[in-house]
Amino acid sequence: MQPVRQDPRSRNRATQIVEKWQQTGNRVLLESSGAALEVSAYGVNMLRFRFSPNGIFEDDFSYAVVQKPEAFEGKFSLRKVGDEFHVLTDELVCKISNSLNIRIFNKAGQLISEDERGFFWEPYPQKGGNQVFNNRKIQEGEHFFGLGDKPTRLNLRGLRFENWGSDTYGYEKNSDPLYKNIPFFMGLHSGLGYGIFFDNTFKTRFDFGHERSDICTFWSEGGEMSYYFIYGPELMSVSEGYVYLTGTPELPPLWALGYHQSKWSYYPESKLMSVANEFRIRKIPCDGLHIDIDYMDGFRCFTWDRQRFPDARRMLQDLLEDGFKSVVIIDPGIKIDKDYAVYQDAMAKDMFCRRADGPVMEGNVWPGSCHFPDFTNPEVREWWSGLFKDFTKSGIRGIWNDMNEPALFEIGTFPEDTRHDFDGHPCSHRKAHNVYGMQMARATWEGIKKSIYPNRPFAMSRSGYSGIQRYAAVWTGDNLATWEHVWIANIQIQRLSISGLSFCGSDIGGFIGRAGGELFVRWLQMGAFHPFFRTHYSGDYGDQEPWSFGDKWTALAKKAIETRYRILPYLYTAFWQYTSKGTPIVRPLSFIDQNDPETLFRMDEYGFGPDLLVCPITKEGDEGRLMYLPKGIWYNFWTDLEVEGGEEVFVQTSMAEIPVFIRAGAIMPQYPVMQYVGEVSFDAMPLHIYYLHGTYTSSLYEDAGDFYGHDQGNYRLRTFELEGFANKVDIRQSWEGRFNPEYTTYKMVFHGLPFIPAGMLLDGKVVMFSLDYSAEKGSFTMEVDKKFEHLSLMNLEGFAD
Ligand code: MIG
């Protein structure tokens, strides 16, 4: 092997000529000056780049990526063209220079992304490895998005970040790092969107033109320079491509999309039960009740405090009968206590992390001195999963993984020398830190999945690495009860969602401090349009239940939660799209219309599922606000007023609602209000039809809302095609799957019809119908058998045609 030549700037890079090149299947290998580059194809728009300073690659193992290049069957070839090497798919041309510099073009010849210095490294002997870098040029007008939970403005241009999962109690705007480690970002310039996933679990850093305004760099304190390049050009498909690589989650149980109430902590039993009763008495819908650490016996995981909860099983069953699903918290720290069964078992089986010099690693958390399972060891995960068997059979339906950054009191996290198995690739905490939380969530999810089968599991996690979405919903941690935090939560949820983590939410009302009624209600109104909808608070500053702020606010809180229950079938359909195709549920405006330059600068408004547009109110006293609607026609969700998008408008609301719009052409299913998922069955499914002069396609996905029947075809996916004319509207319905919901008819509500309906054809036949007219909204309602394939509603003129 040739010695690596020193770069004048003291950093190393390949500087000579590519002396070897070869292709094997979907992989290409180039060697230059002792360094090596492997390029492989994962899809026509998806390439992976791996570099090695000395020609030796690590064992190819990833906790994040679930795909293999072998699965890609399209064209992939290598050509030597003059001084360069070209790697080609049907969509991409990647040009590699002799010094292994890379430029990537689409097939139209447009430059998508290019290296500046490209790959280089710095020997890091004191840590036993290299720091690996990648430098790229920022293109003119380029915007950057992604990176998970960063609490900062949406466009990352000009900023610099670090990924090192941390317990950031009371974080603020621009705090960094936070709990999650998602080394994935997207770039957009000249209408070309792409993404880069840097699959490296060491501490990683990203700079989007902060140090040098036209340079984007990402680097790591160890491991390999291995990254995936995903081309869109649509940002939405880049985000989907990332989820394709890192894995889709299972569909959650429908109840988990309902409202959740949480506090640190509801205890004893009588307190928890009175909160539950209060929901039912006041008729405020609620599905999830969260039980925080004080249920444990001296903070010992998998135990109950018998004084506070004398008969957990009976209590949990009573709650289930009343429609409440209990979610209990679990921590990674296992109390050092020789009389505690979980501790004894773990010690006997050698399940805990050890220090480099041998002893079991010890750290302080809630229970006092603890040891910590090494979740990066498959045997430990198996053991941990097994602990849920007895624990959940009492009636627990969800598990909440906390403190899994991992967090320690006093010293923050594990000492660097702590050893980890890393699935058979032994390493120190420097490499395992950022995946520890994900592997805990994985073991928990597998445990609860097995133990409550055939019910679907629900798990949530505070920390996580790329791929965490396969195992858990996430929340944004210990925020504050301030107006600024409504703004922060709004951005974090958009960012998490495009970073593969659509099942996300914030602690509504703020975890630390106490919201007033108005702040609480405004936050709740936004949370009703976030995928995970939970109020949680620390309990140190006063109550934060929907009825804690006086009657006026209680009524408004109730209305916000009821709205959530109405839109559940729409949201569930968006979840189906997410879990099957990776489509982000929440989408920034730039993901809705990236060719409209105005959207690139917006971050308050966001899309919720395919057809809703939401704009939270983040200032005290405001009863309306300026917002931007993407191009097209929109209906005010509350008043039915039509608005033409493409410009900023002032939207008047009240304390009762925040601005919400629905896209013209959409057909939106809604449930009647219920107190919890499945409480009532109904005969007529409300379908809201928003007239459009033109065509539009909507879907409705349904299944049992729980269990695994949908894997065997027991689901129903309906497609509605709307076509609107001046005097007529056509709706064509088709479906697949054999799930047959109980309702027999649709209660169709037509919004914005430009004509008065006088005749109807159902599957070609003239039928009699009766219409209800609402003068307030100008909408028409009628009931129709759910099995139609083609419905035409028209005015007299249209009928005469
Ligand atoms: O050190 O379990 O973010 O949601 O209520 C605090 C108690 C530990 C931090 C979590 C928070 C939870 C709290 N936990």
CSV table of C-alpha atoms in Angstrom, one decimal, residues 438-752:
chain,number,residue,atom,x,y,z
A,438,MET,CA,-32.8,3.6,19.5
A,439,GLN,CA,-31.7,0.1,20.5
A,440,MET,CA,-33.5,0.5,23.8
A,441,ALA,CA,-36.6,1.6,22.0
A,442,ARG,CA,-36.2,-1.4,19.6
A,443,ALA,CA,-36.0,-3.9,22.5
A,444,THR,CA,-38.9,-2.3,24.2
A,445,TRP,CA,-41.0,-2.3,21.0
A,446,GLU,CA,-40.2,-5.9,20.3
A,447,GLY,CA,-41.1,-6.8,23.9
A,448,ILE,CA,-44.4,-5.1,24.0
A,449,LYS,CA,-45.3,-6.3,20.5
A,450,LYS,CA,-44.8,-9.9,21.5
A,451,SER,CA,-46.5,-9.5,24.8
A,452,ILE,CA,-49.7,-7.7,23.8
A,453,TYR,CA,-50.1,-9.5,20.5
A,454,PRO,CA,-52.5,-9.6,18.7
A,455,ASN,CA,-53.1,-6.0,19.7
A,456,ARG,CA,-50.8,-3.5,18.0
A,457,PRO,CA,-48.0,-2.1,20.2
A,458,PHE,CA,-47.4,1.5,20.9
A,459,ALA,CA,-43.9,2.7,22.0
A,460,MET,CA,-42.5,6.2,22.2
A,461,SER,CA,-38.9,7.3,22.7
A,462,ARG,CA,-37.1,10.5,23.6
A,463,SER,CA,-33.8,9.7,21.8
A,464,GLY,CA,-33.1,8.0,18.6
A,465,TYR,CA,-30.9,7.5,15.6
A,466,SER,CA,-32.0,7.2,12.0
A,467,GLY,CA,-34.4,4.3,11.7
A,468,ILE,CA,-35.9,4.9,15.2
A,469,GLN,CA,-39.2,5.4,13.3
A,470,ARG,CA,-39.5,1.7,12.9
A,471,TYR,CA,-39.9,1.2,16.6
A,472,ALA,CA,-41.3,4.3,18.3
A,473,ALA,CA,-43.2,7.5,18.1
A,474,VAL,CA,-41.2,10.4,19.4
A,475,TRP,CA,-41.8,13.5,21.5
A,476,THR,CA,-39.6,16.7,21.6
A,477,GLY,CA,-38.7,16.4,25.3
A,478,ASP,CA,-38.6,19.0,28.1
A,479,ASN,CA,-39.9,22.2,26.6
A,480,LEU,CA,-41.2,25.3,28.3
A,481,ALA,CA,-44.7,26.7,28.7
A,482,THR,CA,-43.9,29.8,26.7
A,483,TRP,CA,-45.3,31.3,23.4
A,484,GLU,CA,-41.9,30.9,21.8
A,485,HIS,CA,-42.1,27.2,22.5
A,486,VAL,CA,-45.3,26.9,20.4
A,487,TRP,CA,-43.3,28.3,17.5
A,488,ILE,CA,-40.4,25.9,18.3
A,489,ALA,CA,-42.7,22.9,18.5
A,490,ASN,CA,-44.2,23.9,15.2
A,491,ILE,CA,-40.8,23.9,13.5
A,492,GLN,CA,-39.6,20.8,15.3
A,493,ILE,CA,-42.6,18.7,14.2
A,494,GLN,CA,-42.2,19.8,10.6
A,495,ARG,CA,-38.5,19.0,10.7
A,496,LEU,CA,-38.9,15.6,12.4
A,497,SER,CA,-41.6,14.7,9.9
A,498,ILE,CA,-39.5,15.3,6.8
A,499,SER,CA,-36.6,13.5,8.6
A,500,GLY,CA,-38.5,10.2,8.6
A,501,LEU,CA,-40.1,10.6,12.0
A,502,SER,CA,-43.7,11.5,11.2
A,503,PHE,CA,-45.1,10.0,14.4
A,504,CYS,CA,-44.1,13.0,16.5
A,505,GLY,CA,-45.5,15.6,18.9
A,506,SER,CA,-44.5,18.0,21.6
A,507,ASP,CA,-45.6,18.3,25.3
A,508,ILE,CA,-48.7,20.4,24.8
A,509,GLY,CA,-48.9,23.3,27.1
A,510,GLY,CA,-45.2,23.0,27.9
A,511,PHE,CA,-43.4,20.6,30.2
A,512,ILE,CA,-41.7,23.2,32.5
A,513,GLY,CA,-43.7,26.1,33.9
A,514,ARG,CA,-47.4,26.7,33.6
A,515,ALA,CA,-49.3,27.8,30.6
A,516,GLY,CA,-52.2,30.2,31.0
A,517,GLY,CA,-55.5,29.2,29.4
A,518,GLU,CA,-54.9,31.0,26.2
A,519,LEU,CA,-51.4,29.5,25.7
A,520,PHE,CA,-52.7,26.0,26.5
A,521,VAL,CA,-55.6,26.3,24.1
A,522,ARG,CA,-53.5,27.7,21.2
A,523,TRP,CA,-51.0,24.9,21.7
A,524,LEU,CA,-53.7,22.3,21.9
A,525,GLN,CA,-55.3,23.6,18.7
A,526,MET,CA,-52.0,23.1,16.9
A,527,GLY,CA,-51.4,19.7,18.6
A,528,ALA,CA,-54.7,18.5,17.2
A,529,PHE,CA,-53.0,18.8,13.8
A,530,HIS,CA,-49.8,17.0,14.9
A,531,PRO,CA,-49.4,13.3,14.4
A,532,PHE,CA,-48.8,12.6,18.2
A,533,PHE,CA,-51.3,14.5,20.3
A,534,ARG,CA,-50.3,14.6,24.0
A,535,THR,CA,-50.5,17.0,26.8
A,536,HIS,CA,-47.7,16.4,29.3
A,537,TYR,CA,-46.3,18.6,32.1
A,538,SER,CA,-44.0,18.3,35.0
A,539,GLY,CA,-46.6,18.9,37.7
A,540,ASP,CA,-44.4,21.4,39.6
A,541,TYR,CA,-46.3,24.5,38.6
A,542,GLY,CA,-50.0,23.7,38.8
A,543,ASP,CA,-52.5,21.6,36.8
A,544,GLN,CA,-52.6,21.2,33.1
A,545,GLU,CA,-55.6,19.2,32.2
A,546,PRO,CA,-58.0,20.5,29.5
A,547,TRP,CA,-60.3,21.8,32.4
A,548,SER,CA,-57.6,23.4,34.5
A,549,PHE,CA,-58.0,27.0,33.2
A,550,GLY,CA,-61.6,27.9,33.7
A,551,ASP,CA,-64.8,27.3,31.8
A,552,LYS,CA,-64.1,29.4,28.9
A,553,TRP,CA,-60.9,27.6,28.1
A,554,THR,CA,-62.3,24.2,28.9
A,555,ALA,CA,-64.9,24.6,26.2
A,556,LEU,CA,-62.3,25.7,23.7
A,557,ALA,CA,-60.0,22.8,24.7
A,558,LYS,CA,-62.8,20.4,24.3
A,559,LYS,CA,-63.6,21.7,20.8
A,560,ALA,CA,-59.9,21.3,19.7
A,561,ILE,CA,-59.9,17.7,20.9
A,562,GLU,CA,-63.2,17.0,19.3
A,563,THR,CA,-61.8,18.3,16.0
A,564,ARG,CA,-59.0,15.8,16.3
A,565,TYR,CA,-61.5,12.9,16.7
A,566,ARG,CA,-63.4,14.1,13.6
A,567,ILE,CA,-60.3,14.1,11.4
A,568,LEU,CA,-59.1,10.6,12.5
A,569,PRO,CA,-60.0,8.7,9.4
A,570,TYR,CA,-58.2,11.3,7.3
A,571,LEU,CA,-55.2,11.2,9.6
A,572,TYR,CA,-55.2,7.4,9.6
A,573,THR,CA,-55.1,7.5,5.8
A,574,ALA,CA,-52.1,9.8,6.1
A,575,PHE,CA,-50.5,7.3,8.5
A,576,TRP,CA,-51.1,4.6,6.0
A,577,GLN,CA,-49.3,6.6,3.3
A,578,TYR,CA,-46.5,7.2,5.7
A,579,THR,CA,-46.1,3.6,6.8
A,580,SER,CA,-46.4,2.2,3.3
A,581,LYS,CA,-44.5,4.9,1.3
A,582,GLY,CA,-42.6,7.0,3.8
A,583,THR,CA,-44.6,10.1,2.9
A,584,PRO,CA,-44.2,12.7,5.7
A,585,ILE,CA,-47.5,13.4,7.4
A,586,VAL,CA,-46.5,17.0,8.3
A,587,ARG,CA,-44.9,19.0,5.5
A,588,PRO,CA,-43.4,22.4,5.3
A,589,LEU,CA,-44.7,24.6,2.5
A,590,SER,CA,-41.5,24.1,0.6
A,591,PHE,CA,-42.4,20.4,0.4
A,592,ILE,CA,-45.8,21.2,-1.0
A,593,ASP,CA,-44.7,23.5,-3.8
A,594,GLN,CA,-41.0,23.7,-4.1
A,595,ASN,CA,-41.2,25.6,-7.4
A,596,ASP,CA,-42.9,28.5,-5.7
A,597,PRO,CA,-40.0,30.6,-4.3
A,598,GLU,CA,-42.2,32.1,-1.6
A,599,THR,CA,-42.7,28.7,0.0
A,600,LEU,CA,-38.9,28.4,0.6
A,601,PHE,CA,-39.0,31.2,3.2
A,602,ARG,CA,-42.1,30.1,5.1
A,603,MET,CA,-42.1,28.0,8.2
A,604,ASP,CA,-45.2,28.9,10.2
A,605,GLU,CA,-47.8,27.3,7.9
A,606,TYR,CA,-47.6,23.6,7.2
A,607,GLY,CA,-49.4,20.8,5.5
A,608,PHE,CA,-51.1,18.1,7.6
A,609,GLY,CA,-51.6,15.1,5.4
A,610,PRO,CA,-52.3,15.7,1.7
A,611,ASP,CA,-55.1,18.2,1.9
A,612,LEU,CA,-55.0,20.3,5.1
A,613,LEU,CA,-53.0,23.4,5.6
A,614,VAL,CA,-52.6,24.6,9.2
A,615,CYS,CA,-51.2,27.8,10.6
A,616,PRO,CA,-50.8,28.0,14.4
A,617,ILE,CA,-51.3,31.2,16.3
A,618,THR,CA,-48.2,31.8,18.3
A,619,LYS,CA,-48.8,35.2,19.9
A,620,GLU,CA,-50.9,36.1,22.9
A,621,GLY,CA,-54.0,38.0,22.1
A,622,ASP,CA,-54.0,37.3,18.4
A,623,GLU,CA,-57.3,36.3,16.9
A,624,GLY,CA,-56.1,36.0,13.3
A,625,ARG,CA,-52.9,36.3,11.4
A,626,LEU,CA,-51.1,36.7,8.2
A,627,MET,CA,-50.3,33.5,6.4
A,628,TYR,CA,-49.3,32.2,3.0
A,629,LEU,CA,-51.3,29.7,1.1
A,630,PRO,CA,-49.7,27.6,-1.6
A,631,LYS,CA,-51.0,28.2,-5.1
A,632,GLY,CA,-54.4,26.7,-5.9
A,633,ILE,CA,-57.9,27.1,-4.3
A,634,TRP,CA,-58.4,26.5,-0.6
A,635,TYR,CA,-61.5,26.5,1.6
A,636,ASN,CA,-61.4,27.8,5.1
A,637,PHE,CA,-62.0,24.6,7.1
A,638,TRP,CA,-64.2,26.5,9.6
A,639,THR,CA,-66.2,28.9,7.4
A,640,ASP,CA,-66.0,27.3,4.0
A,641,LEU,CA,-64.9,30.6,2.5
A,642,GLU,CA,-62.9,30.1,-0.6
A,643,VAL,CA,-59.4,31.6,-0.9
A,644,GLU,CA,-57.1,31.6,-3.8
A,645,GLY,CA,-53.5,30.7,-2.8
A,646,GLY,CA,-50.2,32.2,-4.1
A,647,GLU,CA,-50.2,35.2,-1.8
A,648,GLU,CA,-50.1,36.2,1.8
A,649,VAL,CA,-53.5,36.8,3.3
A,650,PHE,CA,-54.8,37.9,6.6
A,651,VAL,CA,-57.0,35.2,8.1
A,652,GLN,CA,-59.4,36.2,10.8
A,653,THR,CA,-60.2,33.6,13.4
A,654,SER,CA,-61.2,33.7,17.1
A,655,MET,CA,-60.0,32.0,20.3
A,656,ALA,CA,-62.0,29.0,19.2
A,657,GLU,CA,-59.8,28.0,16.3
A,658,ILE,CA,-56.5,28.6,14.4
A,659,PRO,CA,-56.4,29.0,10.6
A,660,VAL,CA,-57.0,25.7,8.9
A,661,PHE,CA,-57.7,25.3,5.2
A,662,ILE,CA,-58.6,22.4,3.0
A,663,ARG,CA,-57.6,22.0,-0.6
A,664,ALA,CA,-60.3,22.3,-3.2
A,665,GLY,CA,-61.1,19.0,-4.8
A,666,ALA,CA,-60.4,17.0,-1.6
A,667,ILE,CA,-62.8,14.4,-0.3
A,668,MET,CA,-62.3,14.2,3.4
A,669,PRO,CA,-63.7,11.5,5.6
A,670,GLN,CA,-64.6,12.5,9.1
A,671,TYR,CA,-65.8,10.5,12.1
A,672,PRO,CA,-68.6,11.7,14.3
A,673,VAL,CA,-67.2,12.9,17.7
A,674,MET,CA,-66.5,10.0,20.1
A,675,GLN,CA,-65.0,9.9,23.6
A,676,TYR,CA,-62.4,7.3,22.5
A,677,VAL,CA,-61.7,5.3,19.4
A,678,GLY,CA,-64.3,2.7,18.8
A,679,GLU,CA,-66.7,4.0,21.4
A,680,VAL,CA,-69.6,4.3,18.9
A,681,SER,CA,-70.4,2.6,15.7
A,682,PHE,CA,-72.3,4.6,13.1
A,683,ASP,CA,-74.4,3.9,10.0
A,684,ALA,CA,-73.4,6.8,7.9
A,685,MET,CA,-69.8,7.8,7.3
A,686,PRO,CA,-69.4,11.6,6.8
A,687,LEU,CA,-67.6,12.5,3.6
A,688,HIS,CA,-66.8,16.1,3.0
A,689,ILE,CA,-66.5,17.0,-0.7
A,690,TYR,CA,-64.8,20.3,-1.5
A,691,TYR,CA,-65.8,21.4,-5.0
A,692,LEU,CA,-63.1,22.1,-7.5
A,693,HIS,CA,-63.5,23.1,-11.1
A,694,GLY,CA,-61.1,20.4,-12.3
A,695,THR,CA,-60.0,17.0,-11.2
A,696,TYR,CA,-58.5,15.7,-7.9
A,697,THR,CA,-57.9,12.3,-6.4
A,698,SER,CA,-58.3,11.5,-2.7
A,699,SER,CA,-57.9,8.2,-0.7
A,700,LEU,CA,-59.5,6.7,2.4
A,701,TYR,CA,-57.7,3.8,4.1
A,702,GLU,CA,-59.6,1.8,6.7
A,703,ASP,CA,-59.0,-1.4,8.7
A,704,ALA,CA,-59.9,-2.7,12.1
A,705,GLY,CA,-57.7,0.0,13.7
A,706,ASP,CA,-55.9,-2.7,15.7
A,707,PHE,CA,-54.5,-6.2,15.2
A,708,TYR,CA,-52.8,-7.5,12.1
A,709,GLY,CA,-55.6,-8.5,9.8
A,710,HIS,CA,-54.6,-5.7,7.4
A,711,ASP,CA,-51.4,-7.7,6.6
A,712,GLN,CA,-53.7,-10.4,5.2
A,713,GLY,CA,-55.8,-8.1,3.1
A,714,ASN,CA,-58.3,-7.2,5.7
A,715,TYR,CA,-58.2,-3.5,4.9
A,716,ARG,CA,-60.0,-1.2,2.5
A,717,LEU,CA,-58.4,1.4,0.4
A,718,ARG,CA,-60.8,3.6,-1.4
A,719,THR,CA,-59.9,6.0,-4.2
A,720,PHE,CA,-62.2,8.9,-5.0
A,721,GLU,CA,-61.8,10.8,-8.2
A,722,LEU,CA,-63.6,14.1,-8.3
A,723,GLU,CA,-64.3,16.0,-11.5
A,724,GLY,CA,-66.0,19.4,-11.2
A,725,PHE,CA,-67.7,21.3,-14.0
A,726,ALA,CA,-69.8,24.5,-13.9
A,727,ASN,CA,-73.1,22.7,-13.5
A,728,LYS,CA,-72.1,19.2,-12.4
A,729,VAL,CA,-69.7,17.2,-10.2
A,730,ASP,CA,-68.7,13.6,-10.8
A,731,ILE,CA,-67.2,11.3,-8.2
A,732,ARG,CA,-65.8,8.0,-9.2
A,733,GLN,CA,-65.1,5.5,-6.4
A,734,SER,CA,-62.9,2.4,-6.6
A,735,TRP,CA,-61.6,0.2,-3.8
A,736,GLU,CA,-59.3,-2.7,-2.9
A,737,GLY,CA,-59.0,-5.0,0.1
A,738,ARG,CA,-61.8,-7.0,1.8
A,739,PHE,CA,-62.3,-5.0,5.0
A,740,ASN,CA,-66.0,-4.0,5.2
A,741,PRO,CA,-66.6,-1.2,7.7
A,742,GLU,CA,-69.9,-1.3,9.6
A,743,TYR,CA,-71.4,1.8,8.1
A,744,THR,CA,-73.7,1.3,5.1
A,745,THR,CA,-73.9,4.8,3.7
A,746,TYR,CA,-72.0,8.0,3.2
A,747,LYS,CA,-73.3,11.2,4.6
A,748,MET,CA,-72.0,13.3,1.8
A,749,VAL,CA,-71.5,17.0,2.5
A,750,PHE,CA,-70.9,19.1,-0.6
A,751,HIS,CA,-69.0,22.3,0.0
A,752,GLY,CA,-68.7,25.2,-2.4
